Short mmCIF file of C-alpha atoms in Angstrom, two decimals:
data_model
loop_
_atom_site.label_atom_id
_atom_site.label_comp_id
_atom_site.label_asym_id
_atom_site.label_seq_id
_atom_site.Cartn_x
_atom_site.Cartn_y
_atom_site.Cartn_z
CA GLY A 10 -2.02 -40.11 -34.74
CA ALA A 11 -3.80 -38.67 -37.94
CA VAL A 12 -3.34 -35.16 -36.88
CA VAL A 13 -4.21 -32.16 -39.23
CA SER A 14 -3.33 -28.75 -38.50
CA GLN A 15 -4.30 -25.36 -40.06
CA HIS A 16 -2.49 -21.83 -39.86
CA PRO A 17 -3.50 -19.35 -38.94
CA SER A 18 -6.42 -20.24 -36.44
CA TRP A 19 -7.94 -17.04 -36.94
CA VAL A 20 -7.21 -14.02 -39.40
CA ILE A 21 -8.54 -10.53 -39.75
CA CYS A 22 -7.73 -8.79 -42.99
CA LYS A 23 -8.99 -5.71 -44.54
CA SER A 24 -11.10 -5.57 -47.64
CA GLY A 25 -9.42 -6.29 -50.79
CA THR A 26 -6.54 -7.88 -49.35
CA SER A 27 -5.49 -11.81 -49.79
CA VAL A 28 -5.25 -14.37 -47.08
CA LYS A 29 -3.41 -17.46 -47.45
CA ILE A 30 -4.69 -20.71 -45.08
CA GLU A 31 -2.30 -23.54 -44.73
CA CYS A 32 -3.67 -27.23 -44.23
CA ARG A 33 -0.75 -29.55 -43.13
CA SER A 34 -1.13 -33.19 -42.32
CA LEU A 35 1.53 -33.82 -39.70
CA ASP A 36 1.89 -37.51 -39.19
CA PHE A 37 0.66 -39.16 -42.60
CA GLN A 38 0.56 -38.56 -46.19
CA ALA A 39 -2.77 -37.34 -48.03
CA THR A 40 -3.47 -38.02 -51.34
CA THR A 41 -6.68 -35.79 -51.20
CA MET A 42 -7.20 -32.56 -49.26
CA PHE A 43 -10.58 -31.20 -49.03
CA TRP A 44 -11.76 -27.55 -48.14
CA TYR A 45 -15.16 -26.55 -46.47
CA ARG A 46 -16.62 -23.49 -45.53
CA GLN A 47 -18.98 -22.73 -42.76
CA PHE A 48 -20.90 -19.73 -42.14
CA PRO A 49 -22.19 -18.75 -38.55
CA LYS A 50 -25.02 -21.04 -37.50
CA GLN A 51 -24.80 -23.16 -40.49
CA SER A 52 -23.46 -26.46 -41.57
CA LEU A 53 -20.26 -27.07 -43.34
CA MET A 54 -20.01 -26.81 -47.32
CA LEU A 55 -17.79 -28.51 -49.47
CA MET A 56 -15.81 -25.84 -51.36
CA ALA A 57 -13.08 -27.72 -53.32
CA THR A 58 -11.06 -31.18 -53.35
CA SER A 59 -7.66 -30.72 -54.23
CA ASN A 60 -5.11 -33.99 -55.24
CA GLU A 61 -1.37 -33.75 -54.84
CA GLY A 62 -0.07 -32.29 -57.96
CA SER A 63 -3.13 -31.59 -59.91
CA LYS A 64 -5.73 -28.68 -60.11
CA ALA A 65 -8.33 -28.50 -57.65
CA THR A 66 -11.74 -29.51 -58.28
CA TYR A 67 -14.34 -26.92 -57.32
CA GLU A 68 -17.97 -27.25 -56.24
CA GLN A 69 -20.86 -25.71 -58.21
CA GLY A 70 -20.87 -22.08 -57.19
CA VAL A 71 -17.53 -21.78 -55.80
CA GLU A 72 -15.08 -19.29 -57.99
CA LYS A 73 -11.78 -21.01 -58.50
CA ASP A 74 -10.20 -17.56 -59.25
CA LYS A 75 -11.04 -15.98 -55.89
CA PHE A 76 -10.44 -19.48 -53.91
CA LEU A 77 -6.90 -20.44 -55.17
CA ILE A 78 -6.10 -23.77 -53.91
CA ASN A 79 -2.51 -25.49 -54.18
CA HIS A 80 -1.62 -28.70 -53.18
CA ALA A 81 2.24 -28.87 -53.69
CA SER A 82 2.88 -31.96 -51.43
CA LEU A 83 1.53 -34.96 -49.68
CA THR A 84 1.36 -33.08 -46.54
CA LEU A 85 0.57 -29.43 -47.62
CA SER A 86 -2.32 -27.80 -49.16
CA THR A 87 -3.19 -24.07 -49.15
CA LEU A 88 -6.03 -21.93 -49.85
CA THR A 89 -6.02 -18.38 -50.79
CA VAL A 90 -8.82 -15.88 -50.50
CA THR A 91 -7.84 -13.44 -53.06
CA SER A 92 -9.57 -9.92 -52.84
CA ALA A 93 -11.37 -10.74 -49.75
CA HIS A 94 -14.35 -9.22 -49.09
CA PRO A 95 -16.84 -8.95 -45.98
CA GLU A 96 -19.06 -11.62 -47.41
CA ASP A 97 -16.09 -14.19 -47.32
CA SER A 98 -15.79 -13.77 -43.79
CA SER A 99 -16.06 -17.31 -42.63
CA PHE A 100 -15.02 -20.41 -40.74
CA TYR A 101 -12.58 -22.71 -43.22
CA ILE A 102 -12.11 -26.23 -42.39
CA CYS A 103 -9.71 -28.39 -44.18
CA SER A 104 -9.59 -32.02 -44.25
CA ALA A 105 -7.15 -34.86 -45.14
CA SER A 106 -7.59 -38.28 -46.70
CA PRO A 107 -4.74 -40.44 -45.95
CA LEU A 108 -2.53 -42.21 -48.55
CA VAL A 109 -2.57 -45.46 -46.60
CA GLY A 110 -5.82 -46.68 -45.15
CA ALA A 111 -9.86 -46.61 -45.97
CA PRO A 112 -10.28 -43.83 -48.72
CA ASP A 113 -13.62 -42.72 -46.80
CA THR A 114 -11.53 -41.76 -43.90
CA GLN A 115 -11.14 -37.83 -43.49
CA TYR A 116 -9.07 -35.98 -40.80
CA PHE A 117 -10.29 -32.67 -40.14
CA GLY A 118 -8.16 -29.64 -39.06
CA PRO A 119 -9.21 -27.32 -36.46
CA GLY A 120 -10.44 -24.49 -38.67
CA THR A 121 -9.55 -21.03 -39.64
CA ARG A 122 -11.39 -18.14 -38.72
CA LEU A 123 -11.52 -15.54 -41.54
CA THR A 124 -12.69 -12.02 -40.43
CA VAL A 125 -12.72 -9.37 -43.45
CA LEU A 126 -13.23 -5.75 -42.50
CA SER B 3 -26.24 -32.82 -54.61
CA GLN B 4 -27.64 -34.42 -51.83
CA GLN B 5 -28.00 -32.69 -48.49
CA GLY B 6 -28.65 -34.33 -45.26
CA GLU B 7 -31.02 -33.06 -42.91
CA GLU B 8 -31.13 -33.31 -39.39
CA ASP B 9 -33.94 -33.13 -37.11
CA PRO B 10 -34.53 -31.62 -34.36
CA GLN B 11 -32.59 -28.25 -35.28
CA ALA B 12 -32.28 -28.09 -31.40
CA LEU B 13 -32.96 -30.47 -28.63
CA SER B 14 -32.61 -29.23 -24.72
CA ILE B 15 -32.60 -32.36 -22.17
CA GLN B 16 -31.65 -32.82 -18.91
CA GLU B 17 -28.43 -34.47 -17.63
CA GLY B 18 -28.76 -38.31 -17.64
CA GLU B 19 -31.19 -38.57 -20.09
CA ASN B 20 -30.64 -40.07 -23.68
CA ALA B 21 -30.45 -37.60 -26.75
CA THR B 22 -31.69 -39.04 -30.07
CA MET B 23 -31.00 -37.22 -33.39
CA ASN B 24 -32.05 -37.83 -36.95
CA CYS B 25 -30.73 -37.42 -40.18
CA SER B 26 -32.14 -38.08 -43.81
CA TYR B 27 -30.34 -37.73 -47.37
CA LYS B 28 -31.49 -38.00 -50.69
CA THR B 29 -29.04 -40.03 -52.58
CA SER B 30 -27.06 -43.24 -52.95
CA ILE B 31 -24.17 -43.32 -50.46
CA ASN B 32 -21.04 -44.95 -49.39
CA ASN B 33 -21.14 -44.31 -46.05
CA LEU B 34 -22.77 -41.97 -43.31
CA GLN B 35 -20.61 -40.37 -40.45
CA TRP B 36 -21.38 -38.54 -37.47
CA TYR B 37 -19.54 -35.41 -36.22
CA ARG B 38 -19.40 -33.34 -33.30
CA GLN B 39 -18.80 -29.58 -32.97
CA ASN B 40 -18.05 -27.44 -30.09
CA SER B 41 -19.05 -23.89 -30.65
CA GLY B 42 -16.65 -22.06 -32.83
CA ARG B 43 -14.19 -25.34 -32.85
CA GLY B 44 -13.22 -27.82 -35.35
CA LEU B 45 -15.24 -31.12 -36.21
CA VAL B 46 -14.51 -34.31 -33.87
CA HIS B 47 -15.43 -37.67 -35.70
CA LEU B 48 -17.68 -39.72 -33.67
CA ILE B 49 -18.78 -42.75 -35.83
CA LEU B 50 -18.74 -44.02 -39.42
CA ILE B 51 -21.21 -46.70 -40.69
CA ARG B 52 -21.02 -48.10 -44.02
CA SER B 53 -24.02 -48.50 -46.15
CA ASN B 54 -23.99 -52.50 -45.89
CA GLU B 55 -24.15 -51.79 -41.85
CA ARG B 56 -27.35 -51.20 -40.01
CA GLU B 57 -26.39 -50.63 -36.63
CA LYS B 58 -22.87 -49.69 -34.82
CA HIS B 59 -21.79 -48.82 -31.04
CA SER B 60 -19.16 -46.81 -29.82
CA GLY B 61 -19.11 -46.12 -26.08
CA ARG B 62 -22.47 -44.31 -25.25
CA LEU B 63 -23.11 -43.79 -28.92
CA ARG B 64 -25.31 -45.68 -31.15
CA VAL B 65 -25.91 -45.10 -34.65
CA THR B 66 -28.42 -46.80 -37.12
CA LEU B 67 -28.70 -46.59 -40.67
CA ASP B 68 -31.67 -47.52 -42.98
CA THR B 69 -30.76 -47.07 -46.61
CA SER B 70 -34.12 -48.05 -47.72
CA LYS B 71 -35.47 -45.03 -45.84
CA LYS B 72 -32.11 -42.83 -46.55
CA SER B 73 -32.09 -42.18 -42.86
CA SER B 74 -29.87 -42.56 -39.87
CA SER B 75 -30.16 -41.88 -35.88
CA LEU B 76 -27.42 -41.04 -33.50
CA LEU B 77 -28.45 -41.91 -29.82
CA ILE B 78 -26.46 -40.75 -26.82
CA THR B 79 -27.20 -42.57 -23.93
CA ALA B 80 -26.74 -41.18 -19.94
CA SER B 81 -26.14 -37.67 -21.48
CA ARG B 82 -23.57 -35.43 -19.73
CA ALA B 83 -23.15 -31.56 -20.01
CA ALA B 84 -20.13 -32.25 -21.57
CA ASP B 85 -22.28 -33.64 -24.69
CA THR B 86 -23.49 -30.24 -25.04
CA ALA B 87 -22.38 -29.20 -28.84
CA SER B 88 -23.78 -29.14 -32.46
CA TYR B 89 -24.15 -32.73 -33.95
CA PHE B 90 -23.88 -33.25 -37.90
CA CYS B 91 -24.46 -36.14 -40.09
CA ALA B 92 -22.33 -36.42 -43.07
CA THR B 93 -22.75 -38.32 -46.20
CA GLY B 94 -19.97 -39.87 -48.66
CA ARG B 95 -20.83 -40.26 -52.17
CA VAL B 96 -20.63 -43.70 -53.98
CA TYR B 97 -17.25 -43.73 -55.65
CA SER B 98 -17.13 -43.63 -59.28
CA GLY B 99 -13.32 -44.27 -59.73
CA GLY B 100 -11.88 -44.77 -56.22
CA GLY B 101 -10.32 -42.55 -53.81
CA ALA B 102 -11.32 -40.43 -51.35
CA ASP B 103 -14.57 -37.98 -51.80
CA GLY B 104 -15.89 -34.91 -50.20
CA LEU B 105 -18.59 -34.97 -47.61
CA THR B 106 -21.92 -33.37 -47.98
CA PHE B 107 -22.90 -32.27 -44.28
CA GLY B 108 -26.36 -31.78 -42.89
CA LYS B 109 -27.62 -28.80 -41.18
CA GLY B 110 -26.87 -30.25 -37.87
CA THR B 111 -28.61 -30.74 -34.42
CA HIS B 112 -27.52 -28.25 -31.65
CA LEU B 113 -27.75 -30.22 -28.41
CA ILE B 114 -28.07 -28.60 -25.11
CA ILE B 115 -27.68 -30.87 -21.59
CA GLN B 116 -28.86 -29.09 -18.69
CA PRO B 117 -27.24 -30.26 -15.48
#
């Protein structure tokens, strides 16, 4: 159990377009979902925390108008990269914290590789 | 914000040998976790150790935590070629109001097991 999926697994887009990435908890409900970004050969950096039904909390330096997060249900959060540019090319990983269970447990999705041309 | 630091950044050993990776952090934590990541793939959770624990085992993995030194180590015994991956420590902050909190990841150790 405790599976988190992401869609798409990879995407290539043109500069200036918007890309939506979905994060779903398949077999559990998640009160909180997190979005991380990982540049090549670097570590993961927390971008934002989203709680179902409320506005996301962004980490310092992350533009909330560029990275739109919607957490409309207990099993789905979406990250939209608006007006993407080549510097937004990265590996985006989400994680979900279950409604039931230890709050410090997070289940990670497989990641989405975004390439902006 | 705190930032975990792993050392070494890269480690290459022979299959069958033990691999030790270290992690240091800067602020108070609720727990520390270790993850593995194969190249270009998602994360695999290895082990979580809470701030009131000093040592934890899981199969060939042994994790220690020293909160006075703000450091942790991950030992992989009898390494296998399949253990080749990047290993990250991640810390969870002390909760201020309950609920989950985002993790702060270290820079990672790239481990290569030579057959």
